[in-house]
PDB file of N, CA and C and ligand atoms in Angstrom:
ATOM      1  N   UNK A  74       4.058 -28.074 -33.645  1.00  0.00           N
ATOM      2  CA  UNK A  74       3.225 -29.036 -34.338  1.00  0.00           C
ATOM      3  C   UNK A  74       3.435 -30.435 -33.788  1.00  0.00           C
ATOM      4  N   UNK A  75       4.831 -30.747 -33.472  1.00  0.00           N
ATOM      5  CA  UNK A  75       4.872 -32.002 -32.845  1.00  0.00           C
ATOM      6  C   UNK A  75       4.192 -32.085 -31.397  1.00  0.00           C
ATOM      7  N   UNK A  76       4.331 -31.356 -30.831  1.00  0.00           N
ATOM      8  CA  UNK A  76       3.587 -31.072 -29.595  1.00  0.00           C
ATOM      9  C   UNK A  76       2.538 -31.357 -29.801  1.00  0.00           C
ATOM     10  N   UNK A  77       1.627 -30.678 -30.614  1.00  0.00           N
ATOM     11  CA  UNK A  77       0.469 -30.718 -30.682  1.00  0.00           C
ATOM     12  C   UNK A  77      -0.134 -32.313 -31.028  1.00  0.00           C
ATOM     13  N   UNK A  78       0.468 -32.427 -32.164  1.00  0.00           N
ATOM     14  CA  UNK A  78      -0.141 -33.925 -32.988  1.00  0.00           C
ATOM     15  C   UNK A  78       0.275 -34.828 -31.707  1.00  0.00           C
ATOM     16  N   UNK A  79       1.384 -34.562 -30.923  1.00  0.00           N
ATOM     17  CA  UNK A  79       1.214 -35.733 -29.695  1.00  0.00           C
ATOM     18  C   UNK A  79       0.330 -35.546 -28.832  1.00  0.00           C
ATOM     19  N   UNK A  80      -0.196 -34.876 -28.281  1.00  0.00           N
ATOM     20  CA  UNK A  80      -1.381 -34.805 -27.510  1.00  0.00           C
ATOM     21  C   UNK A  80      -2.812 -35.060 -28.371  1.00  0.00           C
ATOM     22  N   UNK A  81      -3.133 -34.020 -29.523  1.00  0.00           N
ATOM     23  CA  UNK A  81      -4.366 -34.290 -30.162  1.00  0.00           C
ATOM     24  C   UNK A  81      -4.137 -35.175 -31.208  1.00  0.00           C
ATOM     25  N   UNK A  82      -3.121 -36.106 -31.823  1.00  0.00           N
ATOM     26  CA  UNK A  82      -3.160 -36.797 -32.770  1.00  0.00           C
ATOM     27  C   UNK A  82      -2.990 -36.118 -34.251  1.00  0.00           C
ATOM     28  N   UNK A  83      -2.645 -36.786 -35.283  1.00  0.00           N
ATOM     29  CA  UNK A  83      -2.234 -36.002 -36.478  1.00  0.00           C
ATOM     30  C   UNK A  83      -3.117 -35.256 -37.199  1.00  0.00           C
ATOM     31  N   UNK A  84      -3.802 -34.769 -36.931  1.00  0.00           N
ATOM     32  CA  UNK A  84      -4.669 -34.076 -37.456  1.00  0.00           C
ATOM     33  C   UNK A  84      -4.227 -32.837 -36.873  1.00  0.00           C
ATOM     34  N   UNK A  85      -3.837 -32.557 -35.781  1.00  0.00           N
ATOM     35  CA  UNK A  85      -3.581 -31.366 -34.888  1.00  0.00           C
ATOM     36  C   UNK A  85      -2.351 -30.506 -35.552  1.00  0.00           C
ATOM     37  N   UNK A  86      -1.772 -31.371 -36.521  1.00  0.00           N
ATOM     38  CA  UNK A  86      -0.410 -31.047 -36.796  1.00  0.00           C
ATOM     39  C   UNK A  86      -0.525 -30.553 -38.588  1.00  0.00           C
ATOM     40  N   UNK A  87      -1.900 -29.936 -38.297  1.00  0.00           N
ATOM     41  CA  UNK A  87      -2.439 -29.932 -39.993  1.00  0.00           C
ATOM     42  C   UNK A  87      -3.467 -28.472 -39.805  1.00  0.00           C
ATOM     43  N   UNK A  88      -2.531 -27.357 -38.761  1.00  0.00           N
ATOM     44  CA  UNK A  88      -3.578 -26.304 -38.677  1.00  0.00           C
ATOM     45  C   UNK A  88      -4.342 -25.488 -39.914  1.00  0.00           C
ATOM     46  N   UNK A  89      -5.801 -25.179 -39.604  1.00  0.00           N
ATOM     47  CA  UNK A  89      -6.206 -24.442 -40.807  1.00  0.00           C
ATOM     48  C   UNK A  89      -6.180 -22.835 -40.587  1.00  0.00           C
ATOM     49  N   UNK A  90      -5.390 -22.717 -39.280  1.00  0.00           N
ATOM     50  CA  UNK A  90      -4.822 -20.901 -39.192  1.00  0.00           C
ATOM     51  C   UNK A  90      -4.272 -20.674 -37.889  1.00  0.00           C
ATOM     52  N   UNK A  91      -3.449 -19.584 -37.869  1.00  0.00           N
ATOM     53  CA  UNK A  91      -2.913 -19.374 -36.412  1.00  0.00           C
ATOM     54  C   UNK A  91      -3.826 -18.181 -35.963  1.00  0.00           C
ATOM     55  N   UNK A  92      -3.853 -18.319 -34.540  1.00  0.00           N
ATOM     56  CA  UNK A  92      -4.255 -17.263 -34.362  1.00  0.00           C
ATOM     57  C   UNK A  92      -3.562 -17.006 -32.583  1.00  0.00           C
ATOM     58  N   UNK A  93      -3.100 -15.394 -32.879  1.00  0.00           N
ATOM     59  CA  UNK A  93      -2.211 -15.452 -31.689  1.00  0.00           C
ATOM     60  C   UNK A  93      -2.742 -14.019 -30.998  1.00  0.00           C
ATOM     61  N   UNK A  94      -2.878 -14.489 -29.227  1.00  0.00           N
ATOM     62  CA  UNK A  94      -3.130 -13.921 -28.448  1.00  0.00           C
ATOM     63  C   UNK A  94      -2.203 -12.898 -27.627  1.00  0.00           C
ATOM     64  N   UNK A  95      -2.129 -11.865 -27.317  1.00  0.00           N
ATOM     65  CA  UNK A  95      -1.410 -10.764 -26.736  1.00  0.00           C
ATOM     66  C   UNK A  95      -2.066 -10.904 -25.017  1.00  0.00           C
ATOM     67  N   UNK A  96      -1.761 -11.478 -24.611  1.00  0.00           N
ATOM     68  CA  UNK A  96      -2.630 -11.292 -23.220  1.00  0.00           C
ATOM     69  C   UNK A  96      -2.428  -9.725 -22.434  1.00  0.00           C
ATOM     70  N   UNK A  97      -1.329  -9.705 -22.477  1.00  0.00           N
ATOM     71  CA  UNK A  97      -0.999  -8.092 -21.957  1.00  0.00           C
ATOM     72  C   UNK A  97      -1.654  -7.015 -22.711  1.00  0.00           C
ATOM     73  N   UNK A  98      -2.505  -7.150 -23.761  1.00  0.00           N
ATOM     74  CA  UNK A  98      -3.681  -6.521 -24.598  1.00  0.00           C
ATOM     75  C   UNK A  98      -4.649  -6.310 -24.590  1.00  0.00           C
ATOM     76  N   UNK A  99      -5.211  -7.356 -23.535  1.00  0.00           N
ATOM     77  CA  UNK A  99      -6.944  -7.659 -23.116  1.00  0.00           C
ATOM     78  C   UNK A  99      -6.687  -7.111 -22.184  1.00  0.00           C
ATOM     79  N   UNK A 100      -8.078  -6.005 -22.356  1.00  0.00           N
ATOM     80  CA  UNK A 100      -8.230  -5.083 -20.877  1.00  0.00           C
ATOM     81  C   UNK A 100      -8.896  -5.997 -19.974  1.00  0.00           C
ATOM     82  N   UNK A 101      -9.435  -7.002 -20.253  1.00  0.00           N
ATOM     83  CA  UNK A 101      -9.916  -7.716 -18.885  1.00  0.00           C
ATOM     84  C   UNK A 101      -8.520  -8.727 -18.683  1.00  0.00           C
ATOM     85  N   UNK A 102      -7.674  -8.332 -18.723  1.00  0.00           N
ATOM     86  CA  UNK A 102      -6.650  -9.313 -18.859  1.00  0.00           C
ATOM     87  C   UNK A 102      -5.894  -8.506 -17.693  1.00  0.00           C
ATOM     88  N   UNK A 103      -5.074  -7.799 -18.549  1.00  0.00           N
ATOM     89  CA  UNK A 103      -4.121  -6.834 -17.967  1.00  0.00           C
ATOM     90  C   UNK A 103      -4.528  -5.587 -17.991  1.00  0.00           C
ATOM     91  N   UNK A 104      -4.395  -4.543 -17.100  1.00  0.00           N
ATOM     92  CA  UNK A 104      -4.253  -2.988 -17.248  1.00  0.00           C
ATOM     93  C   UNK A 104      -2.835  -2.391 -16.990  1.00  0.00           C
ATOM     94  N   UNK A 105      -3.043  -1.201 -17.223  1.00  0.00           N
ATOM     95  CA  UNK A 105      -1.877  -0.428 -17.120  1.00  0.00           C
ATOM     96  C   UNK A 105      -0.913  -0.389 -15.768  1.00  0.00           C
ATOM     97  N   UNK A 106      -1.533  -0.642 -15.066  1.00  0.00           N
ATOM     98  CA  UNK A 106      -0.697  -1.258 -13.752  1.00  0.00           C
ATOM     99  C   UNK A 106      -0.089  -2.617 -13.991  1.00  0.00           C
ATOM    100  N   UNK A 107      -0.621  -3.655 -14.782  1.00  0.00           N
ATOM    101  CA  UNK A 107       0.156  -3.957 -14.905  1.00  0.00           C
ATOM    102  C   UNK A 107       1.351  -4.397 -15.638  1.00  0.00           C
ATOM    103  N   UNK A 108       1.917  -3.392 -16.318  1.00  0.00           N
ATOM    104  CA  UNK A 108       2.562  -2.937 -17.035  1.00  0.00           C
ATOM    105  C   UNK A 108       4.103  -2.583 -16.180  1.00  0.00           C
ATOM    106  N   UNK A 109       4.409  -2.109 -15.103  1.00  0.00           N
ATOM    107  CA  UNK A 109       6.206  -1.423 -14.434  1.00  0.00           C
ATOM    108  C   UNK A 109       6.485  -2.981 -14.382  1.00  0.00           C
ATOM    109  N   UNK A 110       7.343  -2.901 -14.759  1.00  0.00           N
ATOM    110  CA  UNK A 110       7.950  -4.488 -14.130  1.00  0.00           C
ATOM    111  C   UNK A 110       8.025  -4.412 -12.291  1.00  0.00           C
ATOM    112  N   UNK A 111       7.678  -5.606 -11.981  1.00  0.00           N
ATOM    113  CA  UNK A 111       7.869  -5.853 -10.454  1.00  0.00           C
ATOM    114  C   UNK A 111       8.984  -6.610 -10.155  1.00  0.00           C
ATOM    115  N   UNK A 112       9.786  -5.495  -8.951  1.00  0.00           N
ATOM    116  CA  UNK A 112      11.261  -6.163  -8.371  1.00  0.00           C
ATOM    117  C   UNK A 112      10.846  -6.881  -7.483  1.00  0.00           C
ATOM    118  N   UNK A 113       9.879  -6.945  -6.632  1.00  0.00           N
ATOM    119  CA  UNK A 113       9.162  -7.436  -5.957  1.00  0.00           C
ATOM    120  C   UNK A 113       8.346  -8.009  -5.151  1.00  0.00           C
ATOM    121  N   UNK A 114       7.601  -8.724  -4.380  1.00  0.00           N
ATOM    122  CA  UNK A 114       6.723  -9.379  -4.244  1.00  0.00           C
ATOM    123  C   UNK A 114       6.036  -7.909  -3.441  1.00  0.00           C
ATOM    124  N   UNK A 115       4.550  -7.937  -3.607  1.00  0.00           N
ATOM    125  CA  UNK A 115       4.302  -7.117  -2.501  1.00  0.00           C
ATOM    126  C   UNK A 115       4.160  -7.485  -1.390  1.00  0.00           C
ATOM    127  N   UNK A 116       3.261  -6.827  -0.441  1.00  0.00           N
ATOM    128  CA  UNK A 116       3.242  -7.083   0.859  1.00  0.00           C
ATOM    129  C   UNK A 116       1.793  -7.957   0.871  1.00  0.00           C
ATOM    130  N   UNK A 117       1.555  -9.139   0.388  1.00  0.00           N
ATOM    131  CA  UNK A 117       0.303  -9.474   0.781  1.00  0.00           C
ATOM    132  C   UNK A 117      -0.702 -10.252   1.709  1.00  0.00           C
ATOM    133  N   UNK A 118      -1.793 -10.022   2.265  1.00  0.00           N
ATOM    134  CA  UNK A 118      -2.589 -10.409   3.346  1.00  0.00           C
ATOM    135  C   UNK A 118      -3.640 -11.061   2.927  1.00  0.00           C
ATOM    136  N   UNK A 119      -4.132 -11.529   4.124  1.00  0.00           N
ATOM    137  CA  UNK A 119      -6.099 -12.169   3.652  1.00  0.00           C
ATOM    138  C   UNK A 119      -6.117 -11.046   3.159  1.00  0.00           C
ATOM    139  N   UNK A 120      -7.614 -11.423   2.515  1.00  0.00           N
ATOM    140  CA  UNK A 120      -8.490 -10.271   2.233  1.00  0.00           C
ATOM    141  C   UNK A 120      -8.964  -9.720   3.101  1.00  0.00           C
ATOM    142  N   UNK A 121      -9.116  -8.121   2.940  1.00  0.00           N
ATOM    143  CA  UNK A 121      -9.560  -7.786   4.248  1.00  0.00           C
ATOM    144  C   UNK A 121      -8.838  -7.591   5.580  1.00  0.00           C
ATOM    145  N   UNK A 122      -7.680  -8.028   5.747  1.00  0.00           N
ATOM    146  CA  UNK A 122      -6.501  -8.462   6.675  1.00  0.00           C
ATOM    147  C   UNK A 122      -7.246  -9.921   7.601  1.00  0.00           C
ATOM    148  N   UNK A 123      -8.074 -10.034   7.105  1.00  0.00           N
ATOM    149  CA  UNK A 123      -9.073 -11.149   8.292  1.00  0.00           C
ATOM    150  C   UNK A 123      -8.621 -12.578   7.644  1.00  0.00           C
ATOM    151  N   UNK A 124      -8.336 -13.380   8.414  1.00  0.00           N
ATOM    152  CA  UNK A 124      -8.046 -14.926   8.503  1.00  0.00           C
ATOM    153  C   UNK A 124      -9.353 -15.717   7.857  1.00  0.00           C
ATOM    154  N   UNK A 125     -10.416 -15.500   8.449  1.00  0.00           N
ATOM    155  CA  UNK A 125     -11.727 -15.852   7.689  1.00  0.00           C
ATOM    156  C   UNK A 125     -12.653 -14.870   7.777  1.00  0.00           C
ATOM    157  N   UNK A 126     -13.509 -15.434   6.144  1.00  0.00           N
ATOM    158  CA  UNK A 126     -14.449 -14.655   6.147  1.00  0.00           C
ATOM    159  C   UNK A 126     -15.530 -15.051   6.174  1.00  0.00           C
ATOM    160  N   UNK A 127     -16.943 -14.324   6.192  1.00  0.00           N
ATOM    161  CA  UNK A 127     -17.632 -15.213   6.128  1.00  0.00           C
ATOM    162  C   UNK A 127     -18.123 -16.200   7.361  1.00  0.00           C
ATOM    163  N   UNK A 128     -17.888 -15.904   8.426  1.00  0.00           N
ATOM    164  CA  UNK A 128     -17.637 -17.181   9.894  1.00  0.00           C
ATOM    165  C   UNK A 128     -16.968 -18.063   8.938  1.00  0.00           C
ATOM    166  N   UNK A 129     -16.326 -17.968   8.015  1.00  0.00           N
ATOM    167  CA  UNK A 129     -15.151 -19.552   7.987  1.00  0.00           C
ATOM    168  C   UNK A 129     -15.684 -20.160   6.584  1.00  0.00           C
ATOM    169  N   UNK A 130     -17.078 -19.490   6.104  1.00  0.00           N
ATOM    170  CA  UNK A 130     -17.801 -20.194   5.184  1.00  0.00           C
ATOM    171  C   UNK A 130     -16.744 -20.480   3.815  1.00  0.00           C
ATOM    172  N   UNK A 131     -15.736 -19.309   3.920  1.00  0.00           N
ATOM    173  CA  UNK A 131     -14.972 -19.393   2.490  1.00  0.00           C
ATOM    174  C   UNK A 131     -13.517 -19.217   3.031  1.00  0.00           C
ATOM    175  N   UNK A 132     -12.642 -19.627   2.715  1.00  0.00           N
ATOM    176  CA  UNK A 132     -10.964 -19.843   3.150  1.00  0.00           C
ATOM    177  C   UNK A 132     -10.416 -19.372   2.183  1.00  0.00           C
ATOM    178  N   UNK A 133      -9.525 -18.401   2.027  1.00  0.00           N
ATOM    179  CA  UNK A 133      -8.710 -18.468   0.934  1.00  0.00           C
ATOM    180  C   UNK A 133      -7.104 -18.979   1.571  1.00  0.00           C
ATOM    181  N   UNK A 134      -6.641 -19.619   0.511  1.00  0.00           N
ATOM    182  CA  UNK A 134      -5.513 -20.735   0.930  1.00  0.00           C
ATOM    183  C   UNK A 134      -4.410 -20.305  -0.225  1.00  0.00           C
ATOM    184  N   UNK A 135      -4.664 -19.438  -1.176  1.00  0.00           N
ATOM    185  CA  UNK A 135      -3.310 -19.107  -1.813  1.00  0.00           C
ATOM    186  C   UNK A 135      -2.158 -18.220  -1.498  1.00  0.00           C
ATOM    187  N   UNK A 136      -0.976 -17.976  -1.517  1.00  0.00           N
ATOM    188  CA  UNK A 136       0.148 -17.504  -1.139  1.00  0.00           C
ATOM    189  C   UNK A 136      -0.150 -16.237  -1.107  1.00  0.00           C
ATOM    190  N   UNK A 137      -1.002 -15.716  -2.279  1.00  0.00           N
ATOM    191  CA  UNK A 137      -1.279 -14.440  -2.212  1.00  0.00           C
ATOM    192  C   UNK A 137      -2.167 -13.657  -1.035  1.00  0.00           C
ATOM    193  N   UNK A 138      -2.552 -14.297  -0.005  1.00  0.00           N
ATOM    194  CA  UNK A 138      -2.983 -14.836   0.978  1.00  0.00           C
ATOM    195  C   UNK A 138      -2.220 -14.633   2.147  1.00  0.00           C
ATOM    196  N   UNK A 139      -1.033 -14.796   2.461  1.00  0.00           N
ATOM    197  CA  UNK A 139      -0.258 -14.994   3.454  1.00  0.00           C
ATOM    198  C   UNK A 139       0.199 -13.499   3.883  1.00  0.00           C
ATOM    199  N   UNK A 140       0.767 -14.071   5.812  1.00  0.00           N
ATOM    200  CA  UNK A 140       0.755 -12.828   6.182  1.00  0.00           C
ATOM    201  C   UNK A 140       2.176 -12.466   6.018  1.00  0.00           C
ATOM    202  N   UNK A 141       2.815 -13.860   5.306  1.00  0.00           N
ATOM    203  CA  UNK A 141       4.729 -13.350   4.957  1.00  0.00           C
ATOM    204  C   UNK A 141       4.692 -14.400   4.025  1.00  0.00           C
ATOM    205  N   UNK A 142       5.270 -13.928   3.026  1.00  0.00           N
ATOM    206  CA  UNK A 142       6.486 -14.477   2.216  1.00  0.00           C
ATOM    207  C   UNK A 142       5.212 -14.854   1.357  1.00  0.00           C
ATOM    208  N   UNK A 143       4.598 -14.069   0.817  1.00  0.00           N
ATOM    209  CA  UNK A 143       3.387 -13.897  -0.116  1.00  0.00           C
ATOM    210  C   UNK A 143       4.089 -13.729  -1.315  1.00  0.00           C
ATOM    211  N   UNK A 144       3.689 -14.959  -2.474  1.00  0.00           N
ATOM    212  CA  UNK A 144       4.102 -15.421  -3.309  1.00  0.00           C
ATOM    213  C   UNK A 144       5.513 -15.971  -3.836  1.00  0.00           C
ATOM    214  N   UNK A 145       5.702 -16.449  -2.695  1.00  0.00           N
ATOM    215  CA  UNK A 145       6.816 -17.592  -2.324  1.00  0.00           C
ATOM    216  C   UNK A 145       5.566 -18.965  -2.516  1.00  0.00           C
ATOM    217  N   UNK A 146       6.604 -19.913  -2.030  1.00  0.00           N
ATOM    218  CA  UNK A 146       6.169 -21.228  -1.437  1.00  0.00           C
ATOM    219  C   UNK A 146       6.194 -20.732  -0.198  1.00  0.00           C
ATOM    220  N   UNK A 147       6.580 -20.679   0.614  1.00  0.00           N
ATOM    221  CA  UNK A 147       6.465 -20.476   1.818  1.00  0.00           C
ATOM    222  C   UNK A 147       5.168 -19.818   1.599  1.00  0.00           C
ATOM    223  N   UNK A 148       5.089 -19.046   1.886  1.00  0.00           N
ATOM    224  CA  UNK A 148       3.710 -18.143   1.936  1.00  0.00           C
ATOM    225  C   UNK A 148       2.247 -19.203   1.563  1.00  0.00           C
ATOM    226  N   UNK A 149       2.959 -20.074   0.378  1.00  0.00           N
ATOM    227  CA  UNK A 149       1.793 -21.057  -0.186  1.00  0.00           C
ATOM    228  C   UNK A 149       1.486 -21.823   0.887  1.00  0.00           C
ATOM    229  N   UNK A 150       2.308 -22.618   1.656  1.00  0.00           N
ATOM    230  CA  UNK A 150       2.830 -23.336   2.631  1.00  0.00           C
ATOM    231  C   UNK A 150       1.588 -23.012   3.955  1.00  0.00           C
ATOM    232  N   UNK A 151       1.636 -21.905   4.163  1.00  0.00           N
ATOM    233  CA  UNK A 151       1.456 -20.758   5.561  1.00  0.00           C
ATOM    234  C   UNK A 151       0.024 -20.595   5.436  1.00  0.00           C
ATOM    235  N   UNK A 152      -0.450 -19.921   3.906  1.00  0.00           N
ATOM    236  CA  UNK A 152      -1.339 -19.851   3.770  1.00  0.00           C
ATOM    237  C   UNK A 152      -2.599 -20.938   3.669  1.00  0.00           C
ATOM    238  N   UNK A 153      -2.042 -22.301   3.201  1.00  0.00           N
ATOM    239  CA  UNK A 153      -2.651 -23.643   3.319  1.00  0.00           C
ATOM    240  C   UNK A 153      -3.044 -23.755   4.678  1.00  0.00           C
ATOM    241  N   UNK A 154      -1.762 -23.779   5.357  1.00  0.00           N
ATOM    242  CA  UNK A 154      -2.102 -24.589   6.958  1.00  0.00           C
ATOM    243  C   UNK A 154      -3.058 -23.746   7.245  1.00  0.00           C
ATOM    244  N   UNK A 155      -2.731 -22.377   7.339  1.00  0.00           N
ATOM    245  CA  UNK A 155      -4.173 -21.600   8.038  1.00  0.00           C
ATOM    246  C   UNK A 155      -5.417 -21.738   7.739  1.00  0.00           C
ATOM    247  N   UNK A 156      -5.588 -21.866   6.337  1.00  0.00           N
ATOM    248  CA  UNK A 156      -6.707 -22.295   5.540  1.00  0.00           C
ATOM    249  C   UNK A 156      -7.118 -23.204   6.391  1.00  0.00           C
ATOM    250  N   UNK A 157      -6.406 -24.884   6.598  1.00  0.00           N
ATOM    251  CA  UNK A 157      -7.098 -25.783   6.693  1.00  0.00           C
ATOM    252  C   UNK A 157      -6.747 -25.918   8.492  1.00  0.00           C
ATOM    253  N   UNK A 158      -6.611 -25.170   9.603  1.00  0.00           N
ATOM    254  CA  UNK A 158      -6.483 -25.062  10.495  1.00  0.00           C
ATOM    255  C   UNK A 158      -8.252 -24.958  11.099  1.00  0.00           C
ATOM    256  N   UNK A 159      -8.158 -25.962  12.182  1.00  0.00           N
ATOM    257  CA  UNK A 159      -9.945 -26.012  12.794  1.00  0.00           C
ATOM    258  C   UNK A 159     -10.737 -26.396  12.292  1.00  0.00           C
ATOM    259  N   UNK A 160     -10.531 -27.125  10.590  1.00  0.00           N
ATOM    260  CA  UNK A 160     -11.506 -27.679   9.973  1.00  0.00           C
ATOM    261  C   UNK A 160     -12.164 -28.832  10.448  1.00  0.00           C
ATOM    262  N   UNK A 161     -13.223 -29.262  10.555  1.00  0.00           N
ATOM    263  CA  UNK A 161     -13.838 -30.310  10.862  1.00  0.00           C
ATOM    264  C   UNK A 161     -14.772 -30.849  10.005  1.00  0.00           C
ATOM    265  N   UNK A 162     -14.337 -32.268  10.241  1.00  0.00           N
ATOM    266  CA  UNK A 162     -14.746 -32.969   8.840  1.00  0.00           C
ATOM    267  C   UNK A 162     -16.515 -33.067   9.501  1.00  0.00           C
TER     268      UNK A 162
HETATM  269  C1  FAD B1132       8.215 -19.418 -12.958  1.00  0.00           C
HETATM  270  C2  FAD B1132       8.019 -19.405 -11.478  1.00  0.00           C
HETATM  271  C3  FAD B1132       9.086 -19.627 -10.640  1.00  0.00           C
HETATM  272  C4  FAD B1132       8.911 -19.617  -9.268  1.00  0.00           C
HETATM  273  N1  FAD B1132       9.985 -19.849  -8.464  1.00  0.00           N
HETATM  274  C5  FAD B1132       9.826 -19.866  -7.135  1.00  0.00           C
HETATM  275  C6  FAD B1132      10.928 -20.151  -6.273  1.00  0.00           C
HETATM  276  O1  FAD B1132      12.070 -20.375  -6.707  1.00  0.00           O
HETATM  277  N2  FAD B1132      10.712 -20.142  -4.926  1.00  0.00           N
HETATM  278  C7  FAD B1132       9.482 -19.892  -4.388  1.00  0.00           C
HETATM  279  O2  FAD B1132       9.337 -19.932  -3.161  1.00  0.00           O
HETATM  280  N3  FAD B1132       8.411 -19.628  -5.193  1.00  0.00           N
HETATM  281  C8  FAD B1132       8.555 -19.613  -6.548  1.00  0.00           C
HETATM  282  N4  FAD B1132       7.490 -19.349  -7.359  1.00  0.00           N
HETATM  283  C9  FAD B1132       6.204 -19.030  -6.755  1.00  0.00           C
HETATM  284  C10 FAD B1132       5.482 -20.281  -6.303  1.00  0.00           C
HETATM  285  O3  FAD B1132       5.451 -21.203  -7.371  1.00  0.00           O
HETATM  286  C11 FAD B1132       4.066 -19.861  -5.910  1.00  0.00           C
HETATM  287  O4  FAD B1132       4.123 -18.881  -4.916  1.00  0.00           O
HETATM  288  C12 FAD B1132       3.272 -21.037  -5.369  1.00  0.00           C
HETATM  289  O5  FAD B1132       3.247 -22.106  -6.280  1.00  0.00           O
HETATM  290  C13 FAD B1132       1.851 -20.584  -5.113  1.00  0.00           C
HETATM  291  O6  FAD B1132       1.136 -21.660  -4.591  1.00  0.00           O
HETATM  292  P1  FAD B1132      -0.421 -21.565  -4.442  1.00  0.00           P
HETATM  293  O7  FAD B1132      -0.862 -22.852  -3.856  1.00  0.00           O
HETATM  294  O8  FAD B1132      -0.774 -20.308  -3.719  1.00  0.00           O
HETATM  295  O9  FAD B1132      -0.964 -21.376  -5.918  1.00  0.00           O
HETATM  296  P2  FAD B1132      -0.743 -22.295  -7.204  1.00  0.00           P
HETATM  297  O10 FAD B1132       0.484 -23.160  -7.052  1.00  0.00           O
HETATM  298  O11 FAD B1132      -0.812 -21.339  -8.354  1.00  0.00           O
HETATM  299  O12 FAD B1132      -1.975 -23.261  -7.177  1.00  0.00           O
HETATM  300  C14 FAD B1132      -3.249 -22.826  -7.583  1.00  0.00           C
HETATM  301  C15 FAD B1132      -3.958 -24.020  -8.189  1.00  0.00           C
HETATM  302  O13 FAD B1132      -5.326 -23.692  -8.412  1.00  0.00           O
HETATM  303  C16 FAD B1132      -5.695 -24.180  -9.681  1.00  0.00           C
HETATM  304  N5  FAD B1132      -6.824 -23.382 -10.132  1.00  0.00           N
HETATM  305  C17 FAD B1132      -6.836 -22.103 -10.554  1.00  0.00           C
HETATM  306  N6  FAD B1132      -8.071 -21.724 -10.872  1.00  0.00           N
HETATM  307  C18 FAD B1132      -8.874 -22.785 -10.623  1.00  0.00           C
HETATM  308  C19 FAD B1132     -10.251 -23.019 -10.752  1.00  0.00           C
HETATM  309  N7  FAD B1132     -11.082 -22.075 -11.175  1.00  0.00           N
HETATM  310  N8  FAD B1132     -10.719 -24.228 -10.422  1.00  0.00           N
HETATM  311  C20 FAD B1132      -9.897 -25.194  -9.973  1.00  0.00           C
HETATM  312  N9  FAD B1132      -8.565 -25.036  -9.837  1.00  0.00           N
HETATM  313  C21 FAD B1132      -8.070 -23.844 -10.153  1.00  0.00           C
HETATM  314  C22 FAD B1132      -4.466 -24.023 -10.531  1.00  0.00           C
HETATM  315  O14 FAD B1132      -4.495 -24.911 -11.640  1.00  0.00           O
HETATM  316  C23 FAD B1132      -3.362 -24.433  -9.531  1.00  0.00           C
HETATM  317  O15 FAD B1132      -3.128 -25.818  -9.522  1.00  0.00           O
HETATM  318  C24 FAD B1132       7.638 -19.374  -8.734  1.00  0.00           C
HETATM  319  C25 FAD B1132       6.557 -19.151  -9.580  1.00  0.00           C
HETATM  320  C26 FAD B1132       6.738 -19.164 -10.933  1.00  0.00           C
HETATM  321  C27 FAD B1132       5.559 -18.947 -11.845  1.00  0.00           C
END
């Protein structure tokens, strides 16, 4: 409540109900995969294994993305530069 009333002001701190979300519940959320706990990271690539797609029209630049250390920083890192590698303004 203090949280709240500091960001939205005191009124925020005067709820008229809770209402609480299970995200691991919503099938557009989560499925049953993902459910095993992960020791982890997998092995992940572009999409596609391709650097660009599209001739270049669309980049993906997140870690999940990279051709190592996918979902690290590093990987975030790796996957940026390539992203923005040959761009021209
Ligand atoms: C709790 C925790 C601990 C971690 N510890 C480590 C660690 O010790 N070492 C390590 O190497 N890695 C660690 N990681 C992983 C690391 O944080 C991530 O691999 C890295 O931040 C991924 O970078 P990213 O740029 O790919 O994605 P993100 O950092 O997730 O950036 C994606 C950005 O896109 C924004 N975004 C999403 N959707 C939209 C949209 N529709 N429109 C506009 N913006 C959008 C998000 O707000 C976010 O700013 C940790 C992660 C977590 C959650």
């Amino acid at each position: 409540m203090e949280q709240l009333s500091g960001i939205y002001g005191h009124e925020a701190a005067q709820p008229e109900g809770f209402f609480y979300q299970d995200w691991t519940c919503e099938r557009f959320t989560a499925t049953e995969h993902d459910r095993p706990p992960m020791y982890e990271h997998p092995l992940y690539q572009p999409p596609a294994g391709k650097t660009f797609i599209w001739d270049g029209v669309i980049r993906f630049a997140g870690t999940e993305t990279a051709f190592e250390h996918g979902g690290y920083l590093e990987g975030a890192l790796s996957a940026a530069e390539r992203a923005v590698s040959n761009l021209h303004p």
